[in-house]
């Protein structure tokens, strides 16, 4: 059985990936501040800084693949401490990719639609990135550094939705709590995104772990439709049978802080996934129905 190391496995995205991958691989994970709470996944604490024993740790595990989920994603933190964001989102990723290349292991770097400005939308893999804030800039720098290694795949993500656990930030879980309590919720209705079910991300990562070496190493995981957060929330209400009256649609100009950079359309098109692996992302509604069924069956 292949060994897979997930860097940043205690995050919502990382832990959900670990739950899927453990069914097919022997999974290990790193965590910084909150231990990993996924059965059959062995966790190791590692704070990513210039003293982290990255090379020795990876040599100890000897994984067949590394999935890099670690990231500084909070936009305010990225602007306040750009050095930290660049180290975690780029330099640390490149260190893991370097060791993976030496070991002959696959490396998968999870990037973001925010490497684009959001002015045009419907971005394909051939479009030229143009990030407008430090988070996107640091992720693009990570792509550039990781892309030097022939064993690495880069996967740009839209807005991945999943249910989070204790100490995890997950916008879908927060939205559901607010809907269940009928808490008044202002939500943007003029900025478009790709809403990606965690199920799709897990499936694609599995394909990339087992894929043969390929000249095509940059992929988008987008969605067949583009939605605003308000439109997505309405689908949540419909599928989970919740009252939508607490939702207040709002223009982004009124929602964001005055100094915030707006990105009106970050929708991604997944051309290369379809052409290379015949993988087509599903509609957000299908992913939500799967999550709803899992909740009803007590699987979450």
Tab-separated table of C-alpha atoms in Angstrom:
chain	number	residue	atom	x	y	z
A	1	UNK	CA	0.000	0.000	0.000
A	2	UNK	CA	1.353	3.419	-0.931
A	3	UNK	CA	2.273	5.825	1.853
A	4	UNK	CA	0.844	9.348	1.548
A	5	UNK	CA	1.946	12.291	3.684
A	6	UNK	CA	-0.517	15.170	4.066
A	7	UNK	CA	1.175	18.377	5.177
A	8	UNK	CA	-1.399	20.398	7.113
A	9	UNK	CA	-3.699	17.467	7.829
A	10	UNK	CA	-5.493	19.071	10.782
A	11	UNK	CA	-7.157	21.739	8.629
A	12	UNK	CA	-10.703	21.202	7.385
A	13	UNK	CA	-9.430	20.486	3.898
A	14	UNK	CA	-6.537	18.300	5.082
A	15	UNK	CA	-8.559	16.190	7.513
A	16	UNK	CA	-11.315	15.570	4.975
A	17	UNK	CA	-8.689	14.506	2.439
A	18	UNK	CA	-7.181	12.185	5.044
A	19	UNK	CA	-10.562	10.511	5.647
A	20	UNK	CA	-10.876	9.723	1.965
A	21	UNK	CA	-7.279	8.743	1.276
A	22	UNK	CA	-7.009	6.408	4.288
A	23	UNK	CA	-9.346	4.000	2.479
A	24	UNK	CA	-6.811	3.564	-0.317
A	25	UNK	CA	-3.405	4.440	1.180
A	26	UNK	CA	-1.423	4.419	4.399
A	27	UNK	CA	-1.826	8.052	5.462
A	28	UNK	CA	0.402	10.211	7.660
A	29	UNK	CA	-0.166	13.862	8.475
A	30	UNK	CA	1.443	16.903	10.048
A	31	UNK	CA	-0.264	19.379	12.347
A	32	UNK	CA	0.839	22.660	13.913
A	33	UNK	CA	-1.595	23.739	16.655
A	34	UNK	CA	-4.415	21.167	16.798
A	35	UNK	CA	-3.802	17.402	16.676
A	36	UNK	CA	-5.215	15.377	13.801
A	37	UNK	CA	-8.499	13.690	14.741
A	38	UNK	CA	-8.836	11.126	11.978
A	39	UNK	CA	-8.776	7.421	12.808
A	40	UNK	CA	-6.032	5.353	11.175
A	41	UNK	CA	-4.052	8.506	10.323
A	42	UNK	CA	-0.828	8.936	12.261
A	43	UNK	CA	-0.075	12.555	13.075
A	44	UNK	CA	3.163	14.406	13.751
A	45	UNK	CA	3.479	17.940	15.070
A	46	UNK	CA	5.454	20.300	12.833
A	47	UNK	CA	5.349	24.085	12.894
A	48	UNK	CA	6.495	25.325	9.525
A	49	UNK	CA	9.336	27.775	10.052
A	50	UNK	CA	12.991	27.947	9.069
A	51	UNK	CA	13.857	25.532	11.902
A	52	UNK	CA	11.395	22.802	10.896
A	53	UNK	CA	13.207	19.479	10.274
A	54	UNK	CA	11.500	18.966	6.926
A	55	UNK	CA	14.159	16.909	5.159
A	56	UNK	CA	14.826	14.553	8.069
A	57	UNK	CA	11.118	14.070	8.728
A	58	UNK	CA	10.287	13.162	5.135
A	59	UNK	CA	13.298	10.833	5.000
A	60	UNK	CA	11.898	9.081	8.081
A	61	UNK	CA	8.424	8.564	6.581
A	62	UNK	CA	9.617	7.859	3.017
A	63	UNK	CA	6.210	8.591	1.465
A	64	UNK	CA	5.231	7.644	-2.071
A	65	UNK	CA	3.344	10.934	-2.352
A	66	UNK	CA	3.108	14.243	-0.488
A	67	UNK	CA	-0.022	16.398	-0.581
A	68	UNK	CA	0.713	19.965	0.513
A	69	UNK	CA	-2.408	21.379	2.208
A	70	UNK	CA	-0.618	23.723	4.608
A	71	UNK	CA	-1.258	27.395	3.934
A	72	UNK	CA	-1.698	30.796	5.503
A	73	UNK	CA	-5.088	31.642	3.985
A	74	UNK	CA	-6.394	34.481	6.152
A	75	UNK	CA	-6.090	37.584	3.977
A	76	UNK	CA	-5.510	39.946	6.885
A	77	UNK	CA	-2.715	37.756	8.249
A	78	UNK	CA	-1.109	37.558	4.808
A	79	UNK	CA	-1.069	41.349	4.517
A	80	UNK	CA	0.114	41.869	8.094
A	81	UNK	CA	2.849	39.206	7.950
A	82	UNK	CA	3.750	38.645	4.283
A	83	UNK	CA	7.028	36.984	5.260
A	84	UNK	CA	5.161	34.234	7.143
A	85	UNK	CA	2.661	33.764	4.310
A	86	UNK	CA	5.413	33.499	1.689
A	87	UNK	CA	7.392	31.017	3.758
A	88	UNK	CA	4.465	28.668	4.439
A	89	UNK	CA	2.740	29.058	1.068
A	90	UNK	CA	5.903	28.905	-1.052
A	91	UNK	CA	9.294	28.206	0.521
A	92	UNK	CA	8.229	25.369	2.846
A	93	UNK	CA	6.274	23.770	0.002
A	94	UNK	CA	9.385	23.865	-2.185
A	95	UNK	CA	11.426	22.195	0.554
A	96	UNK	CA	8.949	19.311	0.717
A	97	UNK	CA	8.890	19.110	-3.091
A	98	UNK	CA	12.683	18.964	-3.185
A	99	UNK	CA	12.844	16.011	-0.782
A	100	UNK	CA	10.017	14.278	-2.642
A	101	UNK	CA	11.966	14.626	-5.890
A	102	UNK	CA	15.041	13.083	-4.294
A	103	UNK	CA	12.973	10.151	-3.025
A	104	UNK	CA	11.126	9.723	-6.326
A	105	UNK	CA	7.811	10.570	-4.659
A	106	UNK	CA	4.861	12.405	-6.196
A	107	UNK	CA	4.252	15.949	-4.904
A	108	UNK	CA	0.834	17.654	-5.117
A	109	UNK	CA	0.608	21.369	-4.369
A	110	UNK	CA	-2.872	22.723	-3.656
A	111	UNK	CA	-3.058	26.263	-4.990
A	112	UNK	CA	-5.886	28.763	-5.371
A	113	UNK	CA	-8.044	30.623	-7.864
A	114	UNK	CA	-6.729	33.754	-6.158
A	115	UNK	CA	-3.605	33.656	-8.296
A	116	UNK	CA	-5.926	35.511	-10.711
A	117	UNK	CA	-7.230	39.051	-10.331
A	118	UNK	CA	-10.921	38.156	-10.605
A	119	UNK	CA	-11.553	40.884	-13.183
A	120	UNK	CA	-12.244	38.538	-16.119
A	121	UNK	CA	-13.477	35.219	-14.718
A	122	UNK	CA	-13.807	31.810	-16.382
A	123	UNK	CA	-10.078	31.199	-16.005
A	124	UNK	CA	-8.496	28.232	-17.766
A	125	UNK	CA	-5.027	26.800	-17.189
A	126	UNK	CA	-3.664	28.811	-20.135
A	127	UNK	CA	-4.628	32.188	-18.623
A	128	UNK	CA	-1.806	34.268	-17.163
A	129	UNK	CA	-2.038	34.733	-13.364
A	130	UNK	CA	-2.246	38.256	-11.970
A	131	UNK	CA	-2.817	38.152	-8.188
A	132	UNK	CA	-3.964	41.373	-6.530
A	133	UNK	CA	-3.254	40.644	-2.845
A	134	UNK	CA	-0.488	38.925	-0.928
A	135	UNK	CA	-2.250	35.617	-0.428
A	136	UNK	CA	-2.569	35.105	-4.182
A	137	UNK	CA	0.963	36.380	-4.721
A	138	UNK	CA	2.374	33.901	-2.199
A	139	UNK	CA	0.458	30.992	-3.775
A	140	UNK	CA	1.730	31.961	-7.229
A	141	UNK	CA	5.254	32.063	-5.828
A	142	UNK	CA	4.638	28.570	-4.446
A	143	UNK	CA	3.541	27.379	-7.888
A	144	UNK	CA	6.701	28.814	-9.443
A	145	UNK	CA	9.005	27.186	-6.886
A	146	UNK	CA	7.253	23.808	-6.841
A	147	UNK	CA	6.851	23.739	-10.624
A	148	UNK	CA	10.602	23.355	-11.060
A	149	UNK	CA	10.369	19.752	-9.914
A	150	UNK	CA	9.222	17.239	-12.576
A	151	UNK	CA	7.502	15.061	-9.953
A	152	UNK	CA	5.129	17.860	-8.895
A	153	UNK	CA	1.513	18.508	-9.830
A	154	UNK	CA	-0.137	21.873	-9.166
A	155	UNK	CA	-3.882	21.873	-8.529
A	156	UNK	CA	-5.652	25.230	-8.390
A	157	UNK	CA	-8.851	25.112	-6.381
A	158	UNK	CA	-12.078	27.020	-6.353
A	159	UNK	CA	-14.058	27.339	-3.110
A	160	UNK	CA	-13.961	23.819	-1.654
A	161	UNK	CA	-16.891	23.086	0.639
A	162	UNK	CA	-16.953	20.464	3.364
A	163	UNK	CA	-18.096	20.080	6.955
A	164	UNK	CA	-15.450	21.027	9.490
A	165	UNK	CA	-14.775	19.606	12.914
A	166	UNK	CA	-13.543	21.009	16.211
A	167	UNK	CA	-11.038	23.897	15.842
A	168	UNK	CA	-11.562	23.996	12.071
A	169	UNK	CA	-12.746	26.861	9.907
A	170	UNK	CA	-15.355	25.707	7.410
A	171	UNK	CA	-17.696	28.230	5.832
A	172	UNK	CA	-20.352	25.578	5.110
A	173	UNK	CA	-20.481	24.479	8.761
A	174	UNK	CA	-20.731	28.105	9.869
A	175	UNK	CA	-23.477	28.778	7.317
A	176	UNK	CA	-25.479	25.747	8.460
A	177	UNK	CA	-25.220	26.790	12.120
A	178	UNK	CA	-26.508	30.251	11.266
A	179	UNK	CA	-29.354	28.842	9.189
A	180	UNK	CA	-30.375	26.370	11.889
A	181	UNK	CA	-30.461	29.209	14.461
A	182	UNK	CA	-31.999	31.638	11.948
A	183	UNK	CA	-29.233	34.120	12.682
A	184	UNK	CA	-29.390	37.183	10.374
A	185	UNK	CA	-26.628	36.654	7.809
A	186	UNK	CA	-25.345	39.137	5.241
A	187	UNK	CA	-23.927	37.341	2.225
A	188	UNK	CA	-22.394	38.570	-1.028
A	189	UNK	CA	-24.472	38.271	-4.186
A	190	UNK	CA	-22.352	39.878	-6.911
A	191	UNK	CA	-19.039	37.977	-6.802
A	192	UNK	CA	-18.769	34.667	-8.641
A	193	UNK	CA	-16.848	31.598	-7.537
A	194	UNK	CA	-16.402	27.887	-8.326
A	195	UNK	CA	-17.958	25.854	-5.505
A	196	UNK	CA	-16.170	22.498	-5.373
A	197	UNK	CA	-17.396	19.513	-3.298
A	198	UNK	CA	-14.738	17.932	-1.094
A	199	UNK	CA	-15.682	14.653	-2.745
A	200	UNK	CA	-14.364	15.975	-6.083
A	201	UNK	CA	-11.101	17.216	-4.579
A	202	UNK	CA	-10.486	13.865	-2.906
A	203	UNK	CA	-11.161	12.004	-6.141
A	204	UNK	CA	-8.805	14.237	-8.151
A	205	UNK	CA	-5.996	14.021	-5.574
A	206	UNK	CA	-6.279	10.231	-5.682
A	207	UNK	CA	-5.870	10.320	-9.456
A	208	UNK	CA	-2.830	12.591	-9.190
A	209	UNK	CA	-1.184	10.330	-6.607
A	210	UNK	CA	-1.421	7.342	-8.944
A	211	UNK	CA	-1.013	9.124	-12.290
A	212	UNK	CA	1.836	8.333	-14.631
A	213	UNK	CA	4.385	11.135	-15.162
A	214	UNK	CA	2.903	13.718	-17.489
A	215	UNK	CA	3.981	16.829	-19.347
A	216	UNK	CA	0.730	18.392	-18.155
A	217	UNK	CA	1.273	19.208	-14.498
A	218	UNK	CA	-1.027	22.205	-13.918
A	219	UNK	CA	-4.731	21.606	-13.362
A	220	UNK	CA	-7.794	23.605	-12.360
A	221	UNK	CA	-10.480	22.086	-10.181
A	222	UNK	CA	-13.364	24.415	-10.903
A	223	UNK	CA	-17.062	23.796	-11.402
A	224	UNK	CA	-19.521	23.519	-14.312
A	225	UNK	CA	-21.414	26.566	-13.002
A	226	UNK	CA	-20.437	29.784	-11.291
A	227	UNK	CA	-22.372	30.950	-8.283
A	228	UNK	CA	-22.311	33.784	-5.796
A	229	UNK	CA	-22.151	32.914	-2.111
A	230	UNK	CA	-25.803	33.945	-1.841
A	231	UNK	CA	-26.845	31.604	-4.667
A	232	UNK	CA	-24.862	28.811	-3.031
A	233	UNK	CA	-26.557	29.517	0.315
A	234	UNK	CA	-29.974	29.252	-1.351
A	235	UNK	CA	-29.033	25.782	-2.620
A	236	UNK	CA	-27.991	24.843	0.921
A	237	UNK	CA	-31.397	25.973	2.201
A	238	UNK	CA	-33.192	23.963	-0.461
A	239	UNK	CA	-31.278	20.719	0.032
A	240	UNK	CA	-31.057	20.848	3.842
A	241	UNK	CA	-34.679	22.064	4.038
A	242	UNK	CA	-33.842	25.236	5.967
A	243	UNK	CA	-35.539	28.625	6.002
A	244	UNK	CA	-33.779	31.208	3.814
A	245	UNK	CA	-35.419	34.271	5.421
A	246	UNK	CA	-32.370	35.045	7.584
A	247	UNK	CA	-30.188	35.557	4.490
A	248	UNK	CA	-29.598	39.124	3.303
A	249	UNK	CA	-28.026	39.438	-0.174
A	250	UNK	CA	-25.479	42.215	-0.272
A	251	UNK	CA	-23.187	43.890	-2.787
A	252	UNK	CA	-19.518	43.177	-2.227
A	253	UNK	CA	-18.778	46.897	-1.916
A	254	UNK	CA	-21.030	47.021	1.149
A	255	UNK	CA	-19.847	43.703	2.601
A	256	UNK	CA	-16.053	43.995	2.454
A	257	UNK	CA	-13.865	46.381	4.412
A	258	UNK	CA	-13.274	49.680	2.570
A	259	UNK	CA	-9.619	48.861	1.824
A	260	UNK	CA	-10.307	45.292	0.650
A	261	UNK	CA	-9.492	44.331	-2.926
A	262	UNK	CA	-12.584	42.996	-4.709
A	263	UNK	CA	-12.329	39.975	-7.010
A	264	UNK	CA	-15.674	39.870	-8.855
A	265	UNK	CA	-15.234	36.596	-10.764
A	266	UNK	CA	-12.794	33.821	-9.821
A	267	UNK	CA	-14.600	31.017	-11.629
A	268	UNK	CA	-12.216	28.277	-12.818
A	269	UNK	CA	-12.608	26.058	-15.886
A	270	UNK	CA	-11.211	22.520	-15.577
A	271	UNK	CA	-10.020	21.859	-19.129
A	272	UNK	CA	-6.928	19.823	-18.345
A	273	UNK	CA	-8.551	17.464	-15.823
A	274	UNK	CA	-11.109	16.460	-18.421
A	275	UNK	CA	-8.564	16.132	-21.241
A	276	UNK	CA	-5.968	14.213	-19.173
A	277	UNK	CA	-8.014	12.072	-16.770
A	278	UNK	CA	-11.567	12.358	-18.153
A	279	UNK	CA	-12.612	13.867	-14.836
A	280	UNK	CA	-15.554	16.266	-14.861
A	281	UNK	CA	-16.372	18.236	-11.696
A	282	UNK	CA	-19.925	17.840	-10.462
A	283	UNK	CA	-22.451	20.561	-9.745
A	284	UNK	CA	-22.462	22.070	-6.262
A	285	UNK	CA	-25.991	20.739	-5.766
A	286	UNK	CA	-24.797	17.137	-6.215
A	287	UNK	CA	-22.045	17.605	-3.637
A	288	UNK	CA	-24.478	19.161	-1.167
A	289	UNK	CA	-26.905	16.260	-1.600
A	290	UNK	CA	-24.087	13.819	-0.799
A	291	UNK	CA	-23.196	15.738	2.378
A	292	UNK	CA	-26.850	15.904	3.393
A	293	UNK	CA	-27.239	12.148	2.942
A	294	UNK	CA	-24.073	11.518	4.997
A	295	UNK	CA	-25.397	13.673	7.816
A	296	UNK	CA	-28.717	11.822	7.817
A	297	UNK	CA	-26.849	8.512	7.918
A	298	UNK	CA	-24.562	9.683	10.729
A	299	UNK	CA	-21.404	9.481	8.645
A	300	UNK	CA	-20.187	13.013	9.459
